[in-house]
């Protein structure tokens, strides 16, 4: 009886390997663009016909290959990028396996044309893995790979291709990723002769975002630039007030490599804690930089994932980075953008310029107690509609929503109190006697300790009645009974239900209910004190619902409108 085990013929092995690397036109484009970038291309052009079913062509002006190298490149495990397994540690090139070209060539009618600028170029045609033709080619330095009839010899796979529009879209997404990763390289994508993308090299990543998605999105983004030790995070995080539940973009790059990492995005979202409405998903574009030996890039067939040696630490730094991006007052919403106007002068000033430096925030000393006593009382404040506080800053006119602002201030104060000794409560001369529903009584029981810490000392009286002996006193117009009723009703009704952390949820609910309301007149000292405390908060520009506390009318916008 003959043996049942046989070594697969090379072209069969290639086809099988291709199954992991080449899934659809977009993955062919990904591999070929990676090769072009690895070859130092300054310009990468991609053409599709019929969504890539009929034709995929990627041309670059990189180093090119000699005819001998070109032939080798089509063999499996042939690579110029590493020589020993140790070279994998910290590998800086996109490719390292020497598999992509032979895999693609084994499932298509493939043509490689390349010249390295020193001698004659070469054109090699391969069909289903078999070399069919090889001839000299005259061309400039660089490489062009043409892939026709993808999966022509693996009909089962060809059947899985989607409609041309869907395949084109997937390729467009791949191109966007590379365009973001490499703003210094020009990229073009055409589909059946129509130009879908054509971007010149851009000095700053934000310019690429303009080019890809327009100003509208770019203007909603805040620059991220944060470093802890050897871990660095740069990029962009969307202003909380502009995040929506659907349609966000979430991109993570690790050492310049686009990766799929939902957990890292989750960590970034944690940085928004207390500043975003539950369920809203901010757009995030994050570039993670860390030492090469702290990450393993060889863990996924299409290199779409990486493994971090210390994932927890990296996630923490990402969370910190987003948090830090939300903190400065520049994170406040500019009026221009909200009005759909020229928008974003604030962002322009603050946009990450690639140096890693974040522009300084507005001077919070304006409202320091020292500045307010004595001669310098800080800038004049004006309350309008008994709801908004206006004042002048270095960059324009700031408008504060008094309720949102106070909510943010109280939230941060309560988080401190809950962690420490609690708030100073006021003993009531006449205890409050209040009625609650069954679920509300349960909520009171579940939160008794927290309620006490914010100042409500409660005692069951009889039946559904509860007596409060003490109450908090966050501002002179505070209505202790109404606040308690609303607070308990929120706690029982699961308001802020999207908040994972119980303490934070409680603090947000309390802050929301206890804060000064719109429609209350503030005397000038109260108004100044509120603004002073807001500017001293860690996230002054955002309230606990994901709305802005401050909007700014930039001086430049006034000048523009008045034609100065
Ligand atoms: N556009 C190109 N310009 C110059 N050289 C190229 C180009 N494309 C491929 N090569 C050469 O061919 C080799 C094989 O490419 P291939 O994509 O198959 O493998 P790789 O990039 O080394 O690794 P991986 O399989 O991980 O992509 C590369 O190592 C490189 O030397
Ligand atoms: Mg490659």
Coordinates of C-alpha atoms and ligand atoms in Angstrom, one line a residue:
X1 CA 0.0 0.0 0.0
X2 CA 1.4 3.3 -1.0
X3 CA 1.8 6.1 1.6
X4 CA -1.0 8.4 2.1
X5 CA 1.0 11.5 2.8
X6 CA 2.6 13.5 0.0
X7 CA 4.2 17.0 0.0
X8 CA 2.0 19.4 -1.9
X9 CA 3.2 20.7 -5.2
X10 CA 4.5 24.3 -4.8
X11 CA 1.7 25.9 -6.8
X12 CA -0.9 24.2 -4.6
X13 CA 0.9 25.3 -1.5
X14 CA 1.0 28.9 -2.9
X15 CA -2.7 28.8 -3.6
X16 CA -3.4 27.6 -0.1
X17 CA -1.2 30.3 1.4
X18 CA -2.9 32.8 -0.8
X19 CA -6.2 32.0 0.9
X20 CA -4.8 33.6 4.1
X21 CA -3.2 36.6 2.5
X22 CA -5.5 37.4 -0.4
X23 CA -9.1 37.6 0.4
X24 CA -10.3 40.3 -2.0
X25 CA -9.1 43.1 -4.2
X26 CA -8.5 45.3 -1.2
X27 CA -6.1 42.8 0.3
X28 CA -4.2 42.6 -3.0
X29 CA -3.9 46.4 -3.0
X30 CA -2.9 46.4 0.6
X31 CA 0.0 44.0 0.0
X32 CA 1.1 45.8 -3.2
X33 CA 1.0 49.3 -1.6
X34 CA 3.0 48.0 1.3
X35 CA 5.6 46.7 -1.0
X36 CA 5.7 50.1 -2.8
X37 CA 6.1 51.9 0.5
X38 CA 8.8 49.5 1.6
X39 CA 10.6 50.3 -1.6
X40 CA 10.7 54.0 -0.7
X41 CA 8.0 55.1 -3.2
X42 CA 7.1 58.8 -3.1
X43 CA 4.1 58.2 -5.3
X44 CA 1.8 55.2 -5.3
X45 CA -1.0 54.9 -7.9
X46 CA -3.7 52.3 -7.8
X47 CA -6.1 51.5 -10.7
X48 CA -9.2 49.2 -10.4
X49 CA -11.4 48.0 -13.1
X50 CA -14.7 46.4 -12.2
X51 CA -13.9 46.7 -8.5
X52 CA -10.7 44.8 -9.0
X53 CA -12.2 41.7 -10.6
X54 CA -11.0 42.7 -14.0
X55 CA -7.9 44.5 -13.1
X56 CA -5.8 45.8 -10.2
X57 CA -2.7 47.8 -11.0
X58 CA -0.3 49.3 -8.5
X59 CA 2.5 51.5 -9.8
X60 CA 5.3 53.1 -7.7
X61 CA 8.4 55.1 -8.2
X62 CA 10.4 53.2 -5.5
X63 CA 13.7 51.4 -5.7
X64 CA 12.5 48.9 -8.3
X65 CA 14.3 45.5 -8.7
X66 CA 17.0 44.1 -10.9
X67 CA 15.7 41.4 -13.3
X68 CA 17.3 38.7 -11.1
X69 CA 15.7 40.0 -8.0
X70 CA 12.4 40.3 -9.7
X71 CA 12.5 36.6 -10.5
X72 CA 13.4 35.7 -7.0
X73 CA 10.6 38.0 -5.6
X74 CA 8.1 35.7 -7.1
X75 CA 9.3 32.7 -5.2
X76 CA 7.9 31.9 -1.8
X77 CA 9.9 32.9 1.2
X78 CA 11.9 35.3 -0.9
X79 CA 12.3 38.6 0.8
X80 CA 14.9 41.4 1.0
X81 CA 13.5 42.6 4.3
X82 CA 14.8 40.2 6.9
X83 CA 17.4 37.5 6.9
X84 CA 17.1 35.9 10.4
X85 CA 14.2 35.4 12.7
X86 CA 15.8 37.9 15.1
X87 CA 15.3 40.6 12.4
X88 CA 11.6 40.3 13.1
X89 CA 12.1 42.1 16.4
X90 CA 11.4 45.8 15.7
X91 CA 11.0 45.1 11.9
X92 CA 10.4 48.5 10.3
X93 CA 9.1 47.4 6.9
X94 CA 5.5 46.4 6.3
X95 CA 6.5 43.1 4.7
X96 CA 8.7 40.4 6.1
X97 CA 7.3 37.0 5.1
X98 CA 8.2 36.9 1.4
X99 CA 4.7 35.6 0.6
X100 CA 2.6 38.3 -0.9
X101 CA 3.8 38.3 -4.5
X102 CA 3.8 34.5 -5.0
X103 CA 0.5 34.2 -3.3
X104 CA -1.2 36.9 -5.5
X105 CA 0.5 35.4 -8.6
X106 CA -0.8 32.0 -7.8
X107 CA -4.5 33.1 -8.0
X108 CA -4.4 35.5 -10.9
X109 CA -2.9 36.5 -14.3
X110 CA -0.1 38.5 -12.9
X111 CA 2.4 40.8 -14.4
X112 CA 5.4 42.4 -12.7
X113 CA 7.3 45.1 -14.5
X114 CA 10.2 46.7 -12.7
X115 CA 13.5 48.5 -13.2
X116 CA 16.0 49.6 -10.6
X117 CA 17.4 52.4 -12.7
X118 CA 20.9 50.8 -13.2
X119 CA 20.2 48.6 -16.2
X120 CA 17.4 47.1 -18.3
X121 CA 14.1 46.5 -16.6
X122 CA 12.2 43.3 -16.9
X123 CA 8.6 42.2 -17.4
X124 CA 7.5 38.9 -16.0
X125 CA 4.1 37.3 -16.7
X126 CA 2.7 34.6 -14.4
X127 CA -0.6 32.8 -14.8
X128 CA -2.0 30.9 -11.8
X129 CA 1.5 30.6 -10.4
X130 CA 3.3 29.5 -13.6
X131 CA 5.8 31.8 -15.2
X132 CA 4.7 32.3 -18.8
X133 CA 6.9 35.0 -20.2
X134 CA 9.9 37.1 -19.3
X135 CA 11.2 39.9 -21.4
X136 CA 13.2 43.1 -21.1
X137 CA 11.2 46.2 -20.4
X138 CA 12.1 49.9 -20.8
X139 CA 10.8 52.0 -18.0
X140 CA 11.8 54.4 -15.3
X141 CA 12.9 53.2 -12.0
X142 CA 10.0 51.7 -10.0
X143 CA 7.6 48.9 -10.2
X144 CA 4.2 48.2 -11.7
X145 CA 2.2 45.1 -10.7
X146 CA -0.9 44.3 -12.7
X147 CA -3.3 41.7 -11.5
X148 CA -6.0 40.5 -13.9
X149 CA -8.7 37.9 -13.4
X150 CA -8.3 37.6 -9.6
X151 CA -9.3 34.1 -8.5
X152 CA -9.8 33.0 -12.1
X153 CA -8.4 29.5 -11.1
X154 CA -10.2 29.3 -7.8
X155 CA -13.8 29.7 -8.8
X156 CA -15.1 29.1 -5.3
X157 CA -13.2 32.2 -4.1
X158 CA -14.2 34.3 -7.1
X159 CA -17.8 33.7 -6.2
X160 CA -17.3 35.3 -2.8
X161 CA -16.3 38.7 -4.4
X162 CA -18.9 41.3 -3.7
X163 CA -20.4 43.8 -6.1
X164 CA -17.8 46.1 -7.7
X165 CA -19.0 49.1 -5.6
X166 CA -18.4 47.2 -2.4
X167 CA -15.0 46.0 -3.5
X168 CA -14.0 49.5 -4.6
X169 CA -15.1 50.9 -1.3
X170 CA -13.0 48.4 0.6
X171 CA -10.0 49.3 -1.5
X172 CA -10.7 53.0 -0.8
X173 CA -10.6 52.3 2.9
X174 CA -7.2 50.6 2.6
X175 CA -5.9 53.6 0.7
X176 CA -7.2 55.9 3.4
X177 CA -5.3 54.0 6.0
X178 CA -2.0 54.3 4.1
X179 CA -2.7 57.9 3.3
X180 CA -3.0 58.6 7.0
X181 CA 0.0 56.5 7.9
X182 CA 2.2 58.2 5.3
X183 CA 1.3 61.9 4.7
X184 CA 4.7 62.3 3.0
X185 CA 3.7 60.0 0.1
X186 CA 1.3 60.9 -2.7
X187 CA -1.5 58.4 -3.3
X188 CA -3.9 58.1 -6.2
X189 CA -6.8 55.7 -6.7
X190 CA -8.9 55.4 -9.8
X191 CA -11.8 53.1 -10.4
X192 CA -12.9 52.5 -14.1
X193 CA -11.1 55.7 -15.0
X194 CA -12.7 57.8 -12.3
X195 CA -10.4 59.4 -9.7
X196 CA -11.5 58.5 -6.2
X197 CA -8.4 59.8 -4.4
X198 CA -5.6 62.0 -5.4
X199 CA -3.5 63.4 -2.6
X200 CA -0.2 65.3 -2.8
X201 CA 2.2 64.8 0.0
X202 CA 0.9 66.8 3.0
X203 CA 3.1 68.4 5.7
X204 CA 0.8 67.5 8.6
X205 CA -1.5 64.6 9.3
X206 CA -4.5 67.0 9.7
X207 CA -4.0 68.0 6.1
X208 CA -4.5 64.4 5.1
X209 CA -7.8 64.3 7.1
X210 CA -8.9 67.4 5.2
X211 CA -8.0 65.7 1.9
X212 CA -9.7 62.4 2.8
X213 CA -12.9 63.5 4.6
X214 CA -13.1 67.3 4.2
X215 CA -12.9 70.1 6.7
X216 CA -16.2 69.3 8.3
X217 CA -14.8 66.2 10.0
X218 CA -11.3 67.7 10.5
X219 CA -12.8 70.7 12.4
X220 CA -14.4 68.4 15.0
X221 CA -11.1 66.8 15.9
X222 CA -8.8 67.7 18.8
X223 CA -5.1 67.0 18.6
X224 CA -3.7 64.2 20.7
X225 CA 0.0 64.3 21.7
X226 CA 1.0 62.4 24.8
X227 CA 4.0 60.4 26.0
X228 CA 4.8 58.2 29.0
X229 CA 8.3 56.8 29.0
X230 CA 8.9 55.1 25.7
X231 CA 5.2 54.9 24.8
X232 CA 3.9 57.8 22.7
X233 CA 0.4 58.5 21.3
X234 CA -0.4 61.2 18.8
X235 CA -3.3 61.7 16.4
X236 CA -6.8 63.0 16.8
X237 CA -9.8 62.5 19.0
X238 CA -13.2 64.0 18.3
X239 CA -14.7 66.7 20.4
X240 CA -17.2 65.0 22.7
X241 CA -20.1 67.2 21.6
X242 CA -19.6 66.1 18.0
X243 CA -19.5 62.4 18.5
X244 CA -22.5 60.4 17.3
X245 CA -23.6 56.8 18.0
X246 CA -22.9 55.6 14.5
X247 CA -20.6 56.2 11.6
X248 CA -17.5 57.0 13.5
X249 CA -14.0 56.4 12.1
X250 CA -11.7 54.5 14.4
X251 CA -8.1 54.0 13.2
X252 CA -5.1 52.7 15.1
X253 CA -1.6 52.7 13.8
X254 CA 1.2 50.9 15.6
X255 CA 4.7 52.0 14.6
X256 CA 3.2 53.3 11.4
X257 CA 1.3 50.1 10.6
X258 CA -2.5 50.2 10.4
X259 CA -4.0 47.6 12.7
X260 CA -7.4 46.5 13.7
X261 CA -7.6 46.9 17.4
X262 CA -11.1 47.4 18.9
X263 CA -9.7 47.1 22.4
X264 CA -7.3 50.0 21.9
X265 CA -10.3 52.0 20.6
X266 CA -12.2 51.0 23.7
X267 CA -9.4 52.2 25.9
X268 CA -9.4 55.5 24.0
X269 CA -13.1 55.8 24.6
X270 CA -12.5 55.3 28.3
X271 CA -10.6 58.6 28.1
X272 CA -13.9 60.3 27.4
X273 CA -15.4 59.1 30.6
X274 CA -17.7 61.8 32.1
X275 CA -17.4 63.9 29.0
X276 CA -19.5 62.0 26.5
X277 CA -23.1 60.8 26.2
X278 CA -23.3 57.0 26.7
X279 CA -23.5 55.3 23.3
X280 CA -21.8 58.1 21.4
X281 CA -18.7 56.8 19.5
X282 CA -16.1 59.5 18.8
X283 CA -13.9 59.4 15.8
X284 CA -10.4 58.4 16.8
X285 CA -7.2 58.4 14.7
X286 CA -4.4 57.2 16.9
X287 CA -0.7 56.7 16.1
X288 CA 1.0 54.6 18.7
X289 CA 4.7 54.6 18.9
X290 CA 6.7 52.3 21.1
X291 CA 10.0 50.4 21.0
X292 CA 10.2 47.7 18.3
X293 CA 10.8 45.0 20.8
X294 CA 7.6 45.9 22.7
X295 CA 5.3 44.7 19.9
X296 CA 5.1 41.5 17.8
X297 CA 3.9 42.2 14.3
X298 CA 4.0 38.6 13.1
X299 CA 0.8 37.3 14.6
X300 CA -1.8 37.7 11.9
X301 CA -1.9 36.3 8.3
X302 CA -2.7 39.6 6.8
X303 CA -0.7 41.5 9.4
X304 CA -3.8 43.3 10.5
X305 CA -3.2 42.8 14.2
X306 CA -0.2 43.0 16.4
X307 CA 0.6 41.7 19.9
X308 CA 1.8 44.1 22.6
X309 CA 4.2 42.9 25.2
X310 CA 2.5 45.1 27.7
X311 CA -1.0 45.7 26.3
X312 CA -2.4 47.0 29.6
X313 CA 0.2 49.7 29.8
X314 CA -0.3 50.7 26.2
X315 CA -4.1 50.9 26.8
X316 CA -3.6 53.1 29.8
X317 CA -1.4 55.5 27.9
X318 CA -3.9 55.7 25.1
X319 CA -6.6 56.5 27.7
X320 CA -4.4 59.1 29.3
X321 CA -3.6 60.6 25.9
X322 CA -7.3 61.1 25.0
X323 CA -8.0 62.5 28.4
X324 CA -5.2 65.0 28.0
X325 CA -6.5 66.0 24.6
X326 CA -9.9 66.9 26.1
X327 CA -8.5 68.9 28.9
X328 CA -7.3 72.2 27.5
X329 CA -9.8 74.9 26.8
X330 CA -9.0 74.7 23.2
X331 CA -11.1 71.6 23.4
X332 CA -14.1 74.0 23.7
X333 CA -16.4 74.0 20.7
X334 CA -15.7 76.9 18.3
X335 CA -18.8 78.8 17.4
X336 CA -17.8 79.0 13.7
X337 CA -17.8 75.2 13.3
X338 CA -21.1 74.7 15.1
X339 CA -22.6 77.2 12.8
X340 CA -21.2 75.4 9.8
X341 CA -19.1 78.5 8.9
X342 CA -15.4 78.7 8.3
X343 CA -15.0 76.9 11.6
X344 CA -12.0 75.5 13.4
X345 CA -9.7 78.5 13.9
X346 CA -9.2 77.1 17.4
X347 CA -8.3 73.7 16.0
X348 CA -6.0 75.2 13.5
X349 CA -4.1 76.9 16.3
X350 CA -4.1 73.8 18.3
X351 CA -3.7 71.1 15.5
X352 CA -0.9 68.8 16.1
X353 CA 1.9 69.9 13.9
X354 CA 4.0 66.8 14.1
X355 CA 6.3 68.2 16.8
X356 CA 4.3 66.6 19.6
X357 CA 3.8 70.0 21.3
X358 CA 0.3 71.0 22.4
X359 CA -0.3 74.7 22.5
X360 CA -0.8 76.0 26.0
X361 CA -4.3 76.4 27.3
X362 CA -6.0 79.6 28.1
X363 CA -4.6 81.4 31.1
X364 CA -6.6 80.0 34.1
X365 CA -4.9 82.6 36.3
X366 CA -7.3 85.2 35.0
X367 CA -9.8 84.0 37.6
X368 CA -7.5 83.0 40.4
X369 CA -8.5 84.3 43.8
X370 CA -5.4 86.5 43.8
X371 CA -6.3 88.0 40.5
X372 CA -9.8 88.6 41.6
X373 CA -9.1 90.3 44.9
X374 CA -7.5 93.7 44.7
X375 CA -7.2 95.7 41.6
X376 CA -7.2 93.1 38.9
X377 CA -10.6 91.4 39.2
X378 CA -10.2 89.5 36.1
X379 CA -12.1 90.3 32.9
X380 CA -15.6 91.6 33.1
X381 CA -18.3 89.0 32.9
X382 CA -21.7 89.5 31.5
X383 CA -24.7 87.2 32.2
X384 CA -27.2 87.1 29.4
X385 CA -30.7 85.4 29.4
X386 CA -29.9 84.5 33.1
X387 CA -28.2 81.5 31.5
X388 CA -24.9 82.3 29.7
X389 CA -21.8 84.0 30.9
X390 CA -19.7 86.0 28.4
X391 CA -16.2 87.2 28.9
X392 CA -13.2 88.1 26.8
X393 CA -10.2 85.8 26.4
X394 CA -6.9 86.2 24.6
X395 CA -8.4 84.5 21.6
X396 CA -11.9 85.7 21.4
X397 CA -15.1 85.7 23.3
X398 CA -16.0 82.8 25.5
X399 CA -19.6 81.9 26.3
X400 CA -20.2 79.6 29.2
X401 CA -23.5 77.8 29.8
X402 CA -23.9 78.3 33.6
X403 CA -25.7 75.0 34.2
X404 CA -23.3 72.8 32.2
X405 CA -20.4 74.6 33.7
X406 CA -21.6 74.1 37.2
X407 CA -22.4 70.5 36.4
X408 CA -18.8 69.9 35.4
X409 CA -17.5 71.7 38.5
X410 CA -19.8 69.8 40.8
X411 CA -19.0 66.5 39.2
X412 CA -15.3 66.9 39.8
X413 CA -15.9 68.1 43.3
X414 CA -18.2 65.2 44.1
X415 CA -15.7 62.7 42.7
X416 CA -13.2 64.1 45.2
X417 CA -15.7 64.0 48.0
X418 CA -16.7 60.4 47.3
X419 CA -13.1 59.4 47.4
X420 CA -12.4 61.4 50.6
X421 CA -14.3 62.5 53.6
X422 CA -17.5 63.6 51.9
X423 CA -19.0 67.0 51.4
X424 CA -19.8 69.5 54.1
X425 CA -23.4 69.0 54.8
X426 CA -25.8 71.4 56.4
X427 CA -28.0 70.3 59.2
X428 CA -31.5 71.2 58.5
X429 CA -33.5 73.0 61.1
X430 CA -36.6 71.5 59.7
X431 CA -35.9 68.0 58.4
X432 CA -37.3 67.2 55.0
X433 CA -40.0 64.5 54.8
X434 CA -40.4 63.0 51.4
X435 CA -42.4 60.2 49.8
X436 CA -40.9 57.7 47.4
X437 CA -42.0 54.8 45.2
X438 CA -40.9 51.3 45.8
X439 CA -38.1 51.3 43.2
X440 CA -37.0 54.6 44.5
X441 CA -36.8 53.3 48.1
X442 CA -34.6 50.5 46.7
X443 CA -32.4 53.0 45.0
X444 CA -32.0 54.9 48.2
X445 CA -31.0 51.8 50.0
X446 CA -28.5 50.9 47.3
X447 CA -27.0 54.4 47.4
X448 CA -27.4 55.3 51.1
X449 CA -23.6 55.6 51.7
X450 CA -23.1 57.7 48.6
X451 CA -26.1 59.9 49.3
X452 CA -24.6 60.6 52.7
X453 CA -21.3 61.5 51.3
X454 CA -22.7 64.1 49.1
X455 CA -24.6 65.5 52.1
X456 CA -28.0 63.8 52.4
X457 CA -28.3 61.9 55.7
X458 CA -31.5 59.9 55.2
X459 CA -33.6 57.8 57.5
X460 CA -36.6 55.7 56.7
X461 CA -39.6 57.1 58.5
X462 CA -42.6 55.0 57.8
X463 CA -44.0 53.2 54.8
X464 CA -42.7 55.1 51.8
X465 CA -41.6 58.2 53.7
X466 CA -38.0 59.1 54.2
X467 CA -36.6 61.9 56.4
X468 CA -33.5 63.9 55.5
X469 CA -31.7 65.5 58.4
X470 CA -28.9 67.1 56.4
X471 CA -28.6 68.3 52.9
X472 CA -25.8 69.6 50.6
X473 CA -25.5 73.2 49.9
X474 CA -23.8 73.7 46.5
X475 CA -25.2 77.1 45.8
X476 CA -27.6 79.7 47.3
X477 CA -30.5 78.8 45.0
X478 CA -30.3 75.1 45.7
X479 CA -33.6 73.3 46.4
X480 CA -32.6 70.4 48.6
X481 CA -36.0 68.5 48.4
X482 CA -36.4 68.8 44.7
X483 CA -32.8 67.8 44.0
X484 CA -33.2 64.7 46.2
X485 CA -36.4 63.7 44.5
X486 CA -35.0 64.1 41.0
X487 CA -31.7 62.4 42.0
X488 CA -33.5 59.4 43.5
X489 CA -35.8 59.1 40.6
X490 CA -32.8 59.2 38.1
X491 CA -31.0 56.5 40.2
X492 CA -34.1 54.3 40.2
X493 CA -34.8 55.0 36.5
X494 CA -31.4 54.1 35.3
X495 CA -30.5 57.5 33.9
X496 CA -26.8 57.6 33.0
X497 CA -27.3 53.8 32.6
X498 CA -24.6 53.7 30.0
X499 CA -22.0 54.7 32.6
X500 CA -20.1 51.7 33.7
X501 CA -18.6 53.0 36.9
X502 CA -21.1 53.3 39.8
X503 CA -19.3 56.2 41.6
X504 CA -19.0 58.1 38.4
X505 CA -22.7 57.5 37.5
X506 CA -23.8 58.7 40.9
X507 CA -21.6 61.8 40.8
X508 CA -22.9 62.6 37.3
X509 CA -26.5 62.2 38.3
X510 CA -26.0 64.3 41.4
X511 CA -24.1 67.0 39.5
X512 CA -26.8 67.2 36.9
X513 CA -29.5 67.6 39.5
X514 CA -27.7 69.8 42.0
X515 CA -26.1 72.3 39.6
X516 CA -27.4 75.8 39.2
X517 CA -30.1 75.9 36.5
X518 CA -30.6 78.0 33.5
X519 CA -32.7 81.0 34.2
X520 CA -31.2 81.9 37.6
X521 CA -29.7 85.3 37.9
X522 CA -26.1 85.2 39.3
X523 CA -24.6 88.2 40.9
X524 CA -21.2 89.2 39.4
X525 CA -19.1 87.6 42.2
X526 CA -21.0 84.3 41.9
X527 CA -20.6 84.3 38.1
X528 CA -16.9 85.0 38.4
X529 CA -16.5 82.3 41.0
X530 CA -18.2 79.8 38.8
X531 CA -16.0 80.6 35.8
X532 CA -12.9 80.5 38.0
X533 CA -13.8 77.0 39.3
X534 CA -14.7 75.8 35.8
X535 CA -11.3 76.9 34.4
X536 CA -9.6 75.1 37.3
X537 CA -11.5 71.8 36.5
X538 CA -9.6 69.0 34.7
X539 CA -12.1 68.8 31.8
X540 CA -13.4 72.4 31.8
X541 CA -14.8 72.3 28.2
X542 CA -17.3 69.4 28.5
X543 CA -20.2 68.7 30.7
X544 CA -21.2 65.2 31.8
X545 CA -23.6 64.7 28.9
X546 CA -21.1 65.2 26.2
X547 CA -22.2 68.8 25.6
X548 CA -19.9 71.7 25.6
X549 CA -19.7 73.9 28.7
X550 CA -18.0 76.7 26.7
X551 CA -18.1 77.8 23.2
X552 CA -15.7 80.3 21.8
X553 CA -16.3 83.0 19.3
X554 CA -12.8 83.4 17.9
X555 CA -11.6 87.0 17.5
X556 CA -10.6 86.1 13.9
X557 CA -14.2 85.2 13.2
X558 CA -15.4 88.6 14.4
X559 CA -12.8 90.3 12.3
X560 CA -13.8 88.2 9.3
X561 CA -17.5 89.1 9.7
X562 CA -16.8 92.8 10.1
X563 CA -14.3 92.8 7.2
X564 CA -11.4 94.0 9.4
Ligands
LIG1 N1 7.1 47.4 -5.5 C1 8.3 46.9 -5.2 N2 9.4 47.6 -5.3 C2 10.6 47.0 -5.0 N3 10.8 45.8 -4.6 C3 9.7 45.0 -4.4 C4 8.4 45.5 -4.7 N4 7.5 44.6 -4.4 C5 8.2 43.5 -3.9 N5 9.5 43.8 -3.9 C6 10.6 42.9 -3.5 O1 10.1 41.6 -3.6 C7 10.2 40.9 -2.3 C8 9.0 40.0 -2.1 O2 7.8 40.8 -2.0 P1 6.6 40.1 -1.1 O3 5.6 41.1 -0.9 O4 6.3 38.8 -1.7 O5 7.3 39.8 0.3 P2 7.7 40.8 1.4 O6 7.2 42.1 1.2 O7 9.2 40.6 1.6 O8 7.0 40.1 2.7 P3 5.4 39.9 2.9 O9 4.9 38.6 2.3 O10 5.3 40.0 4.3 O11 4.7 41.1 2.1 C9 10.3 42.0 -1.3 O12 11.0 41.6 -0.2 C10 11.0 43.1 -2.1 O13 12.4 42.9 -2.0
LIG2 MG1 5.2 42.4 0.8

